mmCIF file of C-alpha atoms in Angstrom:
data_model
loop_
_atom_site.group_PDB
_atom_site.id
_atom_site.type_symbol
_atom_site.label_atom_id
_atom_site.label_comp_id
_atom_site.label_asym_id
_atom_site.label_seq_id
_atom_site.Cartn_x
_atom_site.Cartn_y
_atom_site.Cartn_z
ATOM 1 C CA UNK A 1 21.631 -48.340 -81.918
ATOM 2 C CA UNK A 2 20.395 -47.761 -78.612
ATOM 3 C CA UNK A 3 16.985 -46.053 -79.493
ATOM 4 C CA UNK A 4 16.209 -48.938 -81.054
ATOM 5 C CA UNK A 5 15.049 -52.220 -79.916
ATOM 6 C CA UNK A 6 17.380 -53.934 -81.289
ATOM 7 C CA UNK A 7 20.867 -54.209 -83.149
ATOM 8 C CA UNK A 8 21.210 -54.955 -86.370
ATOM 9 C CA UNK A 9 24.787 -55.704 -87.673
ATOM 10 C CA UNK A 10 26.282 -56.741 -91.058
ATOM 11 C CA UNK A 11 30.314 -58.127 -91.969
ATOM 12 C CA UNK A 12 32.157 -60.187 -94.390
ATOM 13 C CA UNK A 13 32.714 -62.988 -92.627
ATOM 14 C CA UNK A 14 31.048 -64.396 -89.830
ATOM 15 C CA UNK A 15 34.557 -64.750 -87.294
ATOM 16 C CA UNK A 16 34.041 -60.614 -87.737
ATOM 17 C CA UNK A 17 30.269 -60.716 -87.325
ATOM 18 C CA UNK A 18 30.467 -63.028 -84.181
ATOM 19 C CA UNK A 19 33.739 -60.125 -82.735
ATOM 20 C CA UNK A 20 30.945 -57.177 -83.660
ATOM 21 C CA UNK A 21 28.413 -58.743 -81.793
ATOM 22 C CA UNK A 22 30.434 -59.066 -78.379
ATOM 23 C CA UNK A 23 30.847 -55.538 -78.822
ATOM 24 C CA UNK A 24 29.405 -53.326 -75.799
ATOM 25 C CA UNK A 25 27.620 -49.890 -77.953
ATOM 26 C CA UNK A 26 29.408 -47.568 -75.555
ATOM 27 C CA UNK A 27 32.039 -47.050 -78.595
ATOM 28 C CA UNK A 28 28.836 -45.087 -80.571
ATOM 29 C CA UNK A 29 27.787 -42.944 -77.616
ATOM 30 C CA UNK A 30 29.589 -40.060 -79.920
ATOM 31 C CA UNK A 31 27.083 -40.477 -81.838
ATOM 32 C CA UNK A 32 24.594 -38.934 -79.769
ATOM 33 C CA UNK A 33 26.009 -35.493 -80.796
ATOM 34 C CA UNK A 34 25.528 -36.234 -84.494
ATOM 35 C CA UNK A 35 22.355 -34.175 -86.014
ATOM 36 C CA UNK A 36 20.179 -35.474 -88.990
ATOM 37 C CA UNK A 37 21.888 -35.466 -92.258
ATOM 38 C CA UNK A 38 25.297 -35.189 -90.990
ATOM 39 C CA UNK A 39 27.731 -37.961 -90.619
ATOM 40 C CA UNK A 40 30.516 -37.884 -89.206
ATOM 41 C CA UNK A 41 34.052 -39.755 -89.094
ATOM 42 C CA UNK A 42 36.020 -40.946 -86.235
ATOM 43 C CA UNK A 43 39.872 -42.276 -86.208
ATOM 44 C CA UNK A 44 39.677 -45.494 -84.317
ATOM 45 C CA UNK A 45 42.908 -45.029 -82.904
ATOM 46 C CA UNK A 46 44.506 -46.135 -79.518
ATOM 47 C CA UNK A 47 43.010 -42.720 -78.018
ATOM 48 C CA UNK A 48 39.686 -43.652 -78.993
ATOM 49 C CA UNK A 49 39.675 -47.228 -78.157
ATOM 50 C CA UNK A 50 40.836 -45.994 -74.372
ATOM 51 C CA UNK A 51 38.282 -43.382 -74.131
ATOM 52 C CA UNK A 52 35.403 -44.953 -75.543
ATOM 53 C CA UNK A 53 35.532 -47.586 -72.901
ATOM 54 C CA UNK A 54 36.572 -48.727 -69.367
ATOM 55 C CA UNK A 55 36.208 -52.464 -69.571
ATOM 56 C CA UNK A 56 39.697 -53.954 -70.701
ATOM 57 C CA UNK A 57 37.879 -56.737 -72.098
ATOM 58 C CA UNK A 58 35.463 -54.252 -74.968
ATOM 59 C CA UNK A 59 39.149 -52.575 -75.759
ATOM 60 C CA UNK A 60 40.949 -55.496 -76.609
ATOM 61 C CA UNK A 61 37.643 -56.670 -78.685
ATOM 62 C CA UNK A 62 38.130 -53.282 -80.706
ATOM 63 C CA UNK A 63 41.935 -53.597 -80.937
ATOM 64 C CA UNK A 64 41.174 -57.098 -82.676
ATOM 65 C CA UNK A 65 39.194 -55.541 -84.928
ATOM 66 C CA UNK A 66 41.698 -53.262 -86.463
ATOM 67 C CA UNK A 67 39.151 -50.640 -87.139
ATOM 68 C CA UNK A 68 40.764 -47.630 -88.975
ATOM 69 C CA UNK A 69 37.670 -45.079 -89.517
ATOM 70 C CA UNK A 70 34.346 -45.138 -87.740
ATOM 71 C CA UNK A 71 31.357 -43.026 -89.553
ATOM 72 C CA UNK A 72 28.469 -42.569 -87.733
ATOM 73 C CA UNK A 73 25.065 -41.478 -89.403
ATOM 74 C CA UNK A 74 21.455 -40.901 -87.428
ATOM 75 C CA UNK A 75 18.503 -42.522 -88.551
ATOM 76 C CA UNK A 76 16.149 -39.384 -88.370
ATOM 77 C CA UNK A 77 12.673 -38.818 -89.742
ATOM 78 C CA UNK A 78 9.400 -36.541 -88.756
ATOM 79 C CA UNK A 79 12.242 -34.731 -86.525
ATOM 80 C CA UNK A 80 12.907 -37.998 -84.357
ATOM 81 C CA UNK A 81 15.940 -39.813 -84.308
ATOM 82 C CA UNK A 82 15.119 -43.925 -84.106
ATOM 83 C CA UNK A 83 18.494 -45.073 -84.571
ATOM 84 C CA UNK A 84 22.148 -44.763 -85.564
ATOM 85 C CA UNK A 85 23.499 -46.187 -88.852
ATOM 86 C CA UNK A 86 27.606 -46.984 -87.823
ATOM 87 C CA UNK A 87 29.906 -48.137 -90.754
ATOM 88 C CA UNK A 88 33.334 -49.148 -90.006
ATOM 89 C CA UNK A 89 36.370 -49.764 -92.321
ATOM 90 C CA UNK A 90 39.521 -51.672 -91.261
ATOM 91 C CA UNK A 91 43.244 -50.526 -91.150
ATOM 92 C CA UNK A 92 43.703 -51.808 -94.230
ATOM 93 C CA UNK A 93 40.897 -49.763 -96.148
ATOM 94 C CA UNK A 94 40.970 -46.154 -97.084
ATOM 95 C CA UNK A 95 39.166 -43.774 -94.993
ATOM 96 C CA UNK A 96 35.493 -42.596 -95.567
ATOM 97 C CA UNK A 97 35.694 -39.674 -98.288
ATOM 98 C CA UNK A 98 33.103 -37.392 -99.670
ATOM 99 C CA UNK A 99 31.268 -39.193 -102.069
ATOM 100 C CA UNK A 100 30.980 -41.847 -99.413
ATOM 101 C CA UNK A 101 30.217 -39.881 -96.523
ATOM 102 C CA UNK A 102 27.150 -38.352 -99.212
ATOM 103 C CA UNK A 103 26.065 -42.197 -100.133
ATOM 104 C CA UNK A 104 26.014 -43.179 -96.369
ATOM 105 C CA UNK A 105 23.650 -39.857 -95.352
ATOM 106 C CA UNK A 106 21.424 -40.845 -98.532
ATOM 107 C CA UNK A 107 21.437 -44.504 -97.089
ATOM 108 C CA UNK A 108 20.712 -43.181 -93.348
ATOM 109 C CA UNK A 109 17.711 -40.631 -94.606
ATOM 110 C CA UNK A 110 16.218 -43.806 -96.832
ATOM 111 C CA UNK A 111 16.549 -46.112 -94.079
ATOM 112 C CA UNK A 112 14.991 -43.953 -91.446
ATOM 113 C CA UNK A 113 12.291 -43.037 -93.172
ATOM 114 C CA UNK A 114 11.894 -47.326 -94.103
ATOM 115 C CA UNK A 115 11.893 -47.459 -90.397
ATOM 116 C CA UNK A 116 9.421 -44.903 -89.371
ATOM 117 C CA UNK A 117 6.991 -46.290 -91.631
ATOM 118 C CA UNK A 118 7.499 -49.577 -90.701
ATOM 119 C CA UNK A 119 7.035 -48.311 -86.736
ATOM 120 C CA UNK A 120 4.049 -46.595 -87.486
ATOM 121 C CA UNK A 121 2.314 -49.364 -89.351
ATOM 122 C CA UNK A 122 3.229 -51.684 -86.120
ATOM 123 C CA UNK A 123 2.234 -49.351 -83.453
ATOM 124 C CA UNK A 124 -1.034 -48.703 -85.567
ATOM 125 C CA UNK A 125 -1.785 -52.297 -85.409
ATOM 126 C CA UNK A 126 -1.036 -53.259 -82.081
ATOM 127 C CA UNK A 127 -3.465 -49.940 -81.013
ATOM 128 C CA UNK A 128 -6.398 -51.240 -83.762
ATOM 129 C CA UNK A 129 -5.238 -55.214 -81.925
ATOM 130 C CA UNK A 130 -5.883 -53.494 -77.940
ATOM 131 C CA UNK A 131 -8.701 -51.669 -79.486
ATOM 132 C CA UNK A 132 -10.522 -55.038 -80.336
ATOM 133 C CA UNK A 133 -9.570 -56.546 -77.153
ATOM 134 C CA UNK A 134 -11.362 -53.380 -75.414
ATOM 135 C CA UNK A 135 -14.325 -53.519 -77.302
ATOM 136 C CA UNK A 136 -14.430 -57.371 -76.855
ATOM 137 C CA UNK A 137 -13.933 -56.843 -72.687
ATOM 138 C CA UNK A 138 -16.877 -54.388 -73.099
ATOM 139 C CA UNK A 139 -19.291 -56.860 -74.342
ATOM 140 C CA UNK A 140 -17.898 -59.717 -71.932
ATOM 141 C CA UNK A 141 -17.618 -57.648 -68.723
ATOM 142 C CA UNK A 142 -21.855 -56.210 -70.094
ATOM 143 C CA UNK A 143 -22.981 -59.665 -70.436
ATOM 144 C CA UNK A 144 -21.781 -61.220 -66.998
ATOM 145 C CA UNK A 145 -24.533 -60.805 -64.035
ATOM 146 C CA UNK A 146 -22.534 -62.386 -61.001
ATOM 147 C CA UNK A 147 -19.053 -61.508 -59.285
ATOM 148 C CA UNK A 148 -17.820 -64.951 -60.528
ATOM 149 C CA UNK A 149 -19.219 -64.335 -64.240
ATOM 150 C CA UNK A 150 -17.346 -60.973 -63.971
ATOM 151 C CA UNK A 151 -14.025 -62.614 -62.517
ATOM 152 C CA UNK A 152 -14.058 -65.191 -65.220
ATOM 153 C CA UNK A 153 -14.456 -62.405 -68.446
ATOM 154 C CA UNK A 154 -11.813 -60.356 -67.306
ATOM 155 C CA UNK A 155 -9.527 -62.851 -66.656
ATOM 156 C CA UNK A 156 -10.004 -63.705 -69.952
ATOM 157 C CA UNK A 157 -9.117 -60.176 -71.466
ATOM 158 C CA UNK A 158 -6.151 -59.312 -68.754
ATOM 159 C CA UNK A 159 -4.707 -62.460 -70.746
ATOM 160 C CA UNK A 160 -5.522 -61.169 -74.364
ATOM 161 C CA UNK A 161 -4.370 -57.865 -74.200
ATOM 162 C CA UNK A 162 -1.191 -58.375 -72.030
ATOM 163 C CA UNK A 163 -0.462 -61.916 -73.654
ATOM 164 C CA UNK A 164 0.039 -62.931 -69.709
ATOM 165 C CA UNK A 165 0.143 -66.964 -69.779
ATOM 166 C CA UNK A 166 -0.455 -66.688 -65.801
ATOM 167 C CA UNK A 167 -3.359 -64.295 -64.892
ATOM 168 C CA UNK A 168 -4.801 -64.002 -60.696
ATOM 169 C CA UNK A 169 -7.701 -62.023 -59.452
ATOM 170 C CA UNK A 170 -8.046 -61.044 -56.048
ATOM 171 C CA UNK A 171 -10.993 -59.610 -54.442
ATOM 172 C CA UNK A 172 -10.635 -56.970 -51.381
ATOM 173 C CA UNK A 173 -13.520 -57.700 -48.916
ATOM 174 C CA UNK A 174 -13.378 -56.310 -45.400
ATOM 175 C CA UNK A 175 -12.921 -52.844 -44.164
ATOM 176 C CA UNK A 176 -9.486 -51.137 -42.853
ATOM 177 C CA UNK A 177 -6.842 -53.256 -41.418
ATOM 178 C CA UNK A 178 -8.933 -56.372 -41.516
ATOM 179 C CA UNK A 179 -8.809 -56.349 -45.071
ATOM 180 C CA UNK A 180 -8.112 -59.089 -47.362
ATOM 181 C CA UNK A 181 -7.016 -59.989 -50.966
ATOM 182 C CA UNK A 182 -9.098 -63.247 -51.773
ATOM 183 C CA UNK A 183 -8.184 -64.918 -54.732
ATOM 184 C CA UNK A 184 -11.250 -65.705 -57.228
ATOM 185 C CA UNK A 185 -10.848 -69.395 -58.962
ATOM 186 C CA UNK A 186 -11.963 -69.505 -62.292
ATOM 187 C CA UNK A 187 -10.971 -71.852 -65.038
ATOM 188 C CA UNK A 188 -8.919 -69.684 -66.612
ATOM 189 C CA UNK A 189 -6.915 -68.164 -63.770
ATOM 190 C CA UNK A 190 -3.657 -68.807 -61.759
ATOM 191 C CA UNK A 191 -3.757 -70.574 -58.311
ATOM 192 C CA UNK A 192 -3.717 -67.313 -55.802
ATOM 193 C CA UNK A 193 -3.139 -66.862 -52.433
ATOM 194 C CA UNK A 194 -4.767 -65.386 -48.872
ATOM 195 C CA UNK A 195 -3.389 -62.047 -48.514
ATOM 196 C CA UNK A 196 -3.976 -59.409 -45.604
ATOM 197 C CA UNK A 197 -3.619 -55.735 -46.742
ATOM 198 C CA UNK A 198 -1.068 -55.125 -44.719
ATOM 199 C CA UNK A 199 1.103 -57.543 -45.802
ATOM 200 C CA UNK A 200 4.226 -56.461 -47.770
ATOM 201 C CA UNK A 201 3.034 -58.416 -51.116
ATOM 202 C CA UNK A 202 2.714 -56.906 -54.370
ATOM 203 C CA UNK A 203 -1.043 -57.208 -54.610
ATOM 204 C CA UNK A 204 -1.085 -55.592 -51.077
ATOM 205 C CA UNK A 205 0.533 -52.655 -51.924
ATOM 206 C CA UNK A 206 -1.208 -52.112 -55.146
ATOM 207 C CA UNK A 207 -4.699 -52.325 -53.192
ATOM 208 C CA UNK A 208 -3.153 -49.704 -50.380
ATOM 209 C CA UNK A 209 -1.828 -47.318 -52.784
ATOM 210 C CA UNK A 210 -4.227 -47.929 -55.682
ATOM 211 C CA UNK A 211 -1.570 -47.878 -58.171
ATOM 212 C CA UNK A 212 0.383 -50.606 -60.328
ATOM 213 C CA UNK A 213 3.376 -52.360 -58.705
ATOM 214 C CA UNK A 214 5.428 -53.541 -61.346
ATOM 215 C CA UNK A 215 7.503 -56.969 -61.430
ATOM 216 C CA UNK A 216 11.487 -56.545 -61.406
ATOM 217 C CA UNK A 217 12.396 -57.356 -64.679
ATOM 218 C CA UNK A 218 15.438 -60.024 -63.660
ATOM 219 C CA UNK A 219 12.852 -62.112 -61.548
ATOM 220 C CA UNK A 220 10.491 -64.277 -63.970
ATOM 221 C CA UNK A 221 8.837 -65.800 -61.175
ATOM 222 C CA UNK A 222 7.302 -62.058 -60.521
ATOM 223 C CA UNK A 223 3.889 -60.799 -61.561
ATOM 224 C CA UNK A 224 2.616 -57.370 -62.562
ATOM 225 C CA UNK A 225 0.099 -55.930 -60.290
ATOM 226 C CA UNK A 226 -2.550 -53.422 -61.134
ATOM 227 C CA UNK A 227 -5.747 -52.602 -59.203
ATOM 228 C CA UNK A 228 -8.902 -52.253 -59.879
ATOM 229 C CA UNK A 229 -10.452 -49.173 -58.971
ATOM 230 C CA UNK A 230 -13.591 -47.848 -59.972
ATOM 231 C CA UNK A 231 -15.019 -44.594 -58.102
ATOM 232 C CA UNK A 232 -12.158 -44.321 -55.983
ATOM 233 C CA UNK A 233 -12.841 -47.413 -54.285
ATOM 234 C CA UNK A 234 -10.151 -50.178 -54.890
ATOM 235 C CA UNK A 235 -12.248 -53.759 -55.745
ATOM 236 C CA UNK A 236 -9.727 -55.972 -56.349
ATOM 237 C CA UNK A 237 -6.128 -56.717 -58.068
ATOM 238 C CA UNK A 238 -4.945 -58.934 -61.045
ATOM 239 C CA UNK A 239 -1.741 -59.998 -60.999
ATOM 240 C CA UNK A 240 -0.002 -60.739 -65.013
ATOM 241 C CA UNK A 241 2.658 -63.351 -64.731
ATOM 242 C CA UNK A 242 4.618 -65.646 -67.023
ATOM 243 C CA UNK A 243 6.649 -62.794 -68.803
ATOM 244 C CA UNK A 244 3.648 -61.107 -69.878
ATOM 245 C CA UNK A 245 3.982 -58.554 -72.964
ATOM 246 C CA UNK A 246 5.133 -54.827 -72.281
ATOM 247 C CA UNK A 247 2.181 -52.667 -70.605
ATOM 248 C CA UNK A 248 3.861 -50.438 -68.532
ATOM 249 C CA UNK A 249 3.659 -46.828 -71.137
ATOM 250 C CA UNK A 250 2.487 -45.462 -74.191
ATOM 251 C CA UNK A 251 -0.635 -46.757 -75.502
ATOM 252 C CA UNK A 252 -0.221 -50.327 -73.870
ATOM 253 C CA UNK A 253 -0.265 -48.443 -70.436
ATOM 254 C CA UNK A 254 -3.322 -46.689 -71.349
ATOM 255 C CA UNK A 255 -5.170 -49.413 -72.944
ATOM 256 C CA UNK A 256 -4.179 -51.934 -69.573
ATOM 257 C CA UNK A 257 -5.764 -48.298 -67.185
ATOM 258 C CA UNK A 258 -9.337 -48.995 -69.344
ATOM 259 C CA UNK A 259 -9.159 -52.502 -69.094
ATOM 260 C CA UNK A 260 -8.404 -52.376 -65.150
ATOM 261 C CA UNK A 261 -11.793 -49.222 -64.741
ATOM 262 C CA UNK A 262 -14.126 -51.195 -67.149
ATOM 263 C CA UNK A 263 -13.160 -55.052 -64.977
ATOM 264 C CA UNK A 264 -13.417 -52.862 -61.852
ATOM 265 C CA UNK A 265 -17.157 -51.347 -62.265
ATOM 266 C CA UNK A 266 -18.439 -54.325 -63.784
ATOM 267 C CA UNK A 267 -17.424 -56.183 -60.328
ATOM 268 C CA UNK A 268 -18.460 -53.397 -58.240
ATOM 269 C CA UNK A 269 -22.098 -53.519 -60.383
ATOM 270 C CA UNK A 270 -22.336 -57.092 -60.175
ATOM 271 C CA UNK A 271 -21.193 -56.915 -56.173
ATOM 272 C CA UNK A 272 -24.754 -54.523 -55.890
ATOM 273 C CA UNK A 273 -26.825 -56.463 -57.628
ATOM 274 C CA UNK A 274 -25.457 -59.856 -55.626
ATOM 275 C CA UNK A 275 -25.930 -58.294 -52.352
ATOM 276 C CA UNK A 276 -29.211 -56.501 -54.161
ATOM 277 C CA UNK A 277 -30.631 -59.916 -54.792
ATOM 278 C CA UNK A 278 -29.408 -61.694 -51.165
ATOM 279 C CA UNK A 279 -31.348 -58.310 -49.395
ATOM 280 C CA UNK A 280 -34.606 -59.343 -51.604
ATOM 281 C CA UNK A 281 -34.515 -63.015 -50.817
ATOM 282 C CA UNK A 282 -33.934 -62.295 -47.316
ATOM 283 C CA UNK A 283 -36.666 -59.761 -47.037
ATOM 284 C CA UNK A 284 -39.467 -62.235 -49.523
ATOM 285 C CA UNK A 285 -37.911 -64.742 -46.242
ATOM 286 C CA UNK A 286 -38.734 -62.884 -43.350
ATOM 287 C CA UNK A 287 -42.006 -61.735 -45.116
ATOM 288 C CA UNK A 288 -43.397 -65.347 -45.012
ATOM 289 C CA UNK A 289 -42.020 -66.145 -41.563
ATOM 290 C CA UNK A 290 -43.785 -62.843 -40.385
ATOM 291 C CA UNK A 291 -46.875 -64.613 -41.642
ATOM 292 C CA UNK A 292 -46.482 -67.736 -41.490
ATOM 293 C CA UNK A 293 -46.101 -66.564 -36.814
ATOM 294 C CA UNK A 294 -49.004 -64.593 -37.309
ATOM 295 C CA UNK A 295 -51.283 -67.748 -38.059
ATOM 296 C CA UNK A 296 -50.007 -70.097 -35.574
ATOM 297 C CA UNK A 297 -51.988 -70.195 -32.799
ATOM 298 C CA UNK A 298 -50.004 -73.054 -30.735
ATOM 299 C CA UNK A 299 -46.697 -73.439 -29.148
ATOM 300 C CA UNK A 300 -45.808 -76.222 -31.225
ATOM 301 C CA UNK A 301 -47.125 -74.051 -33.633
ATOM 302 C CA UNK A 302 -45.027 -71.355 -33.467
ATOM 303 C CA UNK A 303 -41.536 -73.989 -33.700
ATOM 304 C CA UNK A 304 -42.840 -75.368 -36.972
ATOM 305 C CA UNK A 305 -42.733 -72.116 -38.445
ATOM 306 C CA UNK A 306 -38.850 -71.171 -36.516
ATOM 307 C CA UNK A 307 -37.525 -74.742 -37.828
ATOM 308 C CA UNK A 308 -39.286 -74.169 -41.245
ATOM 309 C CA UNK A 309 -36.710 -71.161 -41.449
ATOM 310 C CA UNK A 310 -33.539 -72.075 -40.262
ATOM 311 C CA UNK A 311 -33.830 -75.472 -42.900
ATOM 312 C CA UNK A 312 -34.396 -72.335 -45.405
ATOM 313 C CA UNK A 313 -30.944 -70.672 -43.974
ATOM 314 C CA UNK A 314 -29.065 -74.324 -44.608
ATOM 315 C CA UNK A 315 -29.323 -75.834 -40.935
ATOM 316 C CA UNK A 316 -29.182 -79.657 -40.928
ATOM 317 C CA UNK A 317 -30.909 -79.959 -38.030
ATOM 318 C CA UNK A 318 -32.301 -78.011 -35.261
ATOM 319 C CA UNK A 319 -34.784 -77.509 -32.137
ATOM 320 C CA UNK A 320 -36.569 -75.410 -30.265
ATOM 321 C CA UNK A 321 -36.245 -75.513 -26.466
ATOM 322 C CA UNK A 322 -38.876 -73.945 -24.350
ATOM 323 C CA UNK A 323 -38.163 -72.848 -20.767
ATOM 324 C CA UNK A 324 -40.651 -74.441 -18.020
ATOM 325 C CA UNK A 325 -39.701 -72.926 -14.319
ATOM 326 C CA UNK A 326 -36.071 -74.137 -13.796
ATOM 327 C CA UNK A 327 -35.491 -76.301 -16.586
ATOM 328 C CA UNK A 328 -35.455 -76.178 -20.527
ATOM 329 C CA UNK A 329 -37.857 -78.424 -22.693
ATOM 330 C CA UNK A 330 -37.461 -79.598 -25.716
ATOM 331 C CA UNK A 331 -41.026 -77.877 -27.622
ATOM 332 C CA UNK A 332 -39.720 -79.553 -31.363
ATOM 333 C CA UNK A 333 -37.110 -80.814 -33.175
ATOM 334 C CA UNK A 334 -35.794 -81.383 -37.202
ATOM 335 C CA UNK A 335 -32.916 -83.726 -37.907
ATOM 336 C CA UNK A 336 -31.440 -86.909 -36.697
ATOM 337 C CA UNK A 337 -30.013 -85.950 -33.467
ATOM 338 C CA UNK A 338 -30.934 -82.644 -33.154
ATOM 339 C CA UNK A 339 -31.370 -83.084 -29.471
ATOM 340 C CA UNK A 340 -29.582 -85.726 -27.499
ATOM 341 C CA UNK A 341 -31.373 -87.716 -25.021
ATOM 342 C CA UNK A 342 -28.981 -86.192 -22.481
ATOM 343 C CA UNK A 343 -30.268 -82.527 -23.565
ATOM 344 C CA UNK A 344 -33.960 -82.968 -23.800
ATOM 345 C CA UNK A 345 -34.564 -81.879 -20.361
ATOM 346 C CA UNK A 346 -31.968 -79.795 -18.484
ATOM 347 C CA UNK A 347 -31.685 -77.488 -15.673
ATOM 348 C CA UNK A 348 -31.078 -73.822 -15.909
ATOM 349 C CA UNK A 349 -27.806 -74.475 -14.087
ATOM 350 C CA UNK A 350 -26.222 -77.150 -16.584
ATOM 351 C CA UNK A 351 -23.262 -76.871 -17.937
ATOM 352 C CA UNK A 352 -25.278 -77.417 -21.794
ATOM 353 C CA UNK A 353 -25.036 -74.553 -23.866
#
């Protein structure tokens, strides 16, 4: 039935099984006022056929059935209904009558119950499988020092838990309107794109609203996109593509909202300790230029020390030009043409830069 993922149906021969599956399950909606133990028979007559459906097609379907009685039984255990047990017999066949009306609410009760075990036992291990996948993200997301490490592990676990075949990070760097999703590459990810915050993407709008944007479901080219917040500061986004599995409620949703806080601090901690680390280097940097100008005594001196730095910083070459009355000499110089000949003395008033 309908509360159910799926239909199961039974018949004698398949030409009747194939007819019972291009059935619409409007015809059981009446079913939806039957309570647990009761069943409850229906006269599949021209009245019913016409006011159990609209679409001319469904009613001549039922007419070629030649259904004579319809009993309908819930499938209802623990006080929840998961389904609707429908028997059928044809023109032909005597109606439904007590002792078979008693067999078919013994049949429902034992089925129901089959199926609430066998719902429990899945939904307990696909929480003990996200459960493992948590506890697995923990240890990857704890053991990775650098944005890129980070990027890389949770990639890794976005796929696992969701079963996503296509998985994209994007990091949010900038402030305000300038802001920007940049996509992280790692081997395991899906080829992402620029985006602005502004723009009306997906990932956009899950960075400006801080909450999950969710793919339409009749587009397969569509991704999921949840962002990563941690201390009410969105980080980044990963979008879950290539039909990933179900994540949007229930304990899927829940476990996917851990996932998303645990990915997001570890890339906000390992963002600190990367800009941490640059502010060290920088200041260890400054500390030996500081010293290294407070021992030269000479001009020439003095550029050693400047050029010494800027090779540090990644120039491939440089100079330093010294200003004698109206014109600009060149004091020193690293790197094959640093300094054109043209450049090596010039005016105050050239065009040069």
């Amino acid at each position: 039935g309908q509360a159910t993922d799926g239909l199961a149906i039974a018949a004698h021969t398949p030409e009747q099984e194939t007819a019972l599956r291009g059935l619409d399950v409007d015809w059981m909606q009446v079913g939806r006022t039957v309570t647990a133990g009761e069943v409850r028979q229906y006269k599949v007559d021209e009245a019913f056929i016409l006011a159990s459906s609209t679409d001319e097609r469904q009613r001549e379907l039922r007419r070629s059935m030649r259904f004579g009685t319809v009993a309908l039984a819930p499938l209802s255990a623990r006080g929840q209904t998961s389904g609707l047990l429908a028997v059928a017999r044809t023109l032909d066949s005597i109606p439904f009558d007590e002792g078979d009306t008693a067999l078919l609410a013994d049949l429902a009760e034992r089925a129901a119950t089959a199926l609430d075990n066998a719902l429990l036992l899945e939904r307990e291990q696909a929480n003990r499988a996200r459960l493992e996948v948590l506890q697995r993200a923990t240890a990857a997301l704890s053991a990775a020092a650098t944005p890129e490490q980070v990027a890389a592990a949770a990639v890794a676990q976005f796929a696992g838990l969701a079963a996503a075949s296509a998985v994209t990070l994007w990091l949010l760097t900038g402030v305000g309107g300038d802001a920007v999703l940049e996509p992280v590459d790692t081997p395991a990810s899906a080829p992402g794109s620029r985006i602005p915050i502004g723009e009306p993407a997906p990932p956009a709008e899950a960075a400006r609203t801080r909450g999950p944007v969710w793919a339409d479901d009749g587009d397969p080219a569509a991704v999921d996109c949840v962002p990563l917040v941690a201390a009410g500061t969105c980080v980044g986004v990963v979008g879950l593509g290539g039909q990933p599995r179900d994540v949007r409620t229930g304990a899927a949703r829940a476990a996917l909202t851990v996932l998303a806080k645990l990915c997001a601090q570890a890339l906000q901690r390992a963002g600190l300790l990367a800009a941490e680390s640059s502010a060290r280097r920088t200041a260890e940097e400054f500390g030996e230029v500081v010293g290294a100008l407070s021992g030269a005594t000479r001009l020439v001196d003095v550029a050693e020390v400047v050029l010494d730095h800027t090779v540090r910083l990644g120039a491939s070459s440089a100079a330093v030009l010294l200003r004698a009355g109206e014109h600009l000499d060149v004091l020193a110089a690293r790197g094959a043409g640093a300094v054109p000949a043209t450049a090596r003395r010039l005016p105050l008033g050239s065009r040069h830069p």
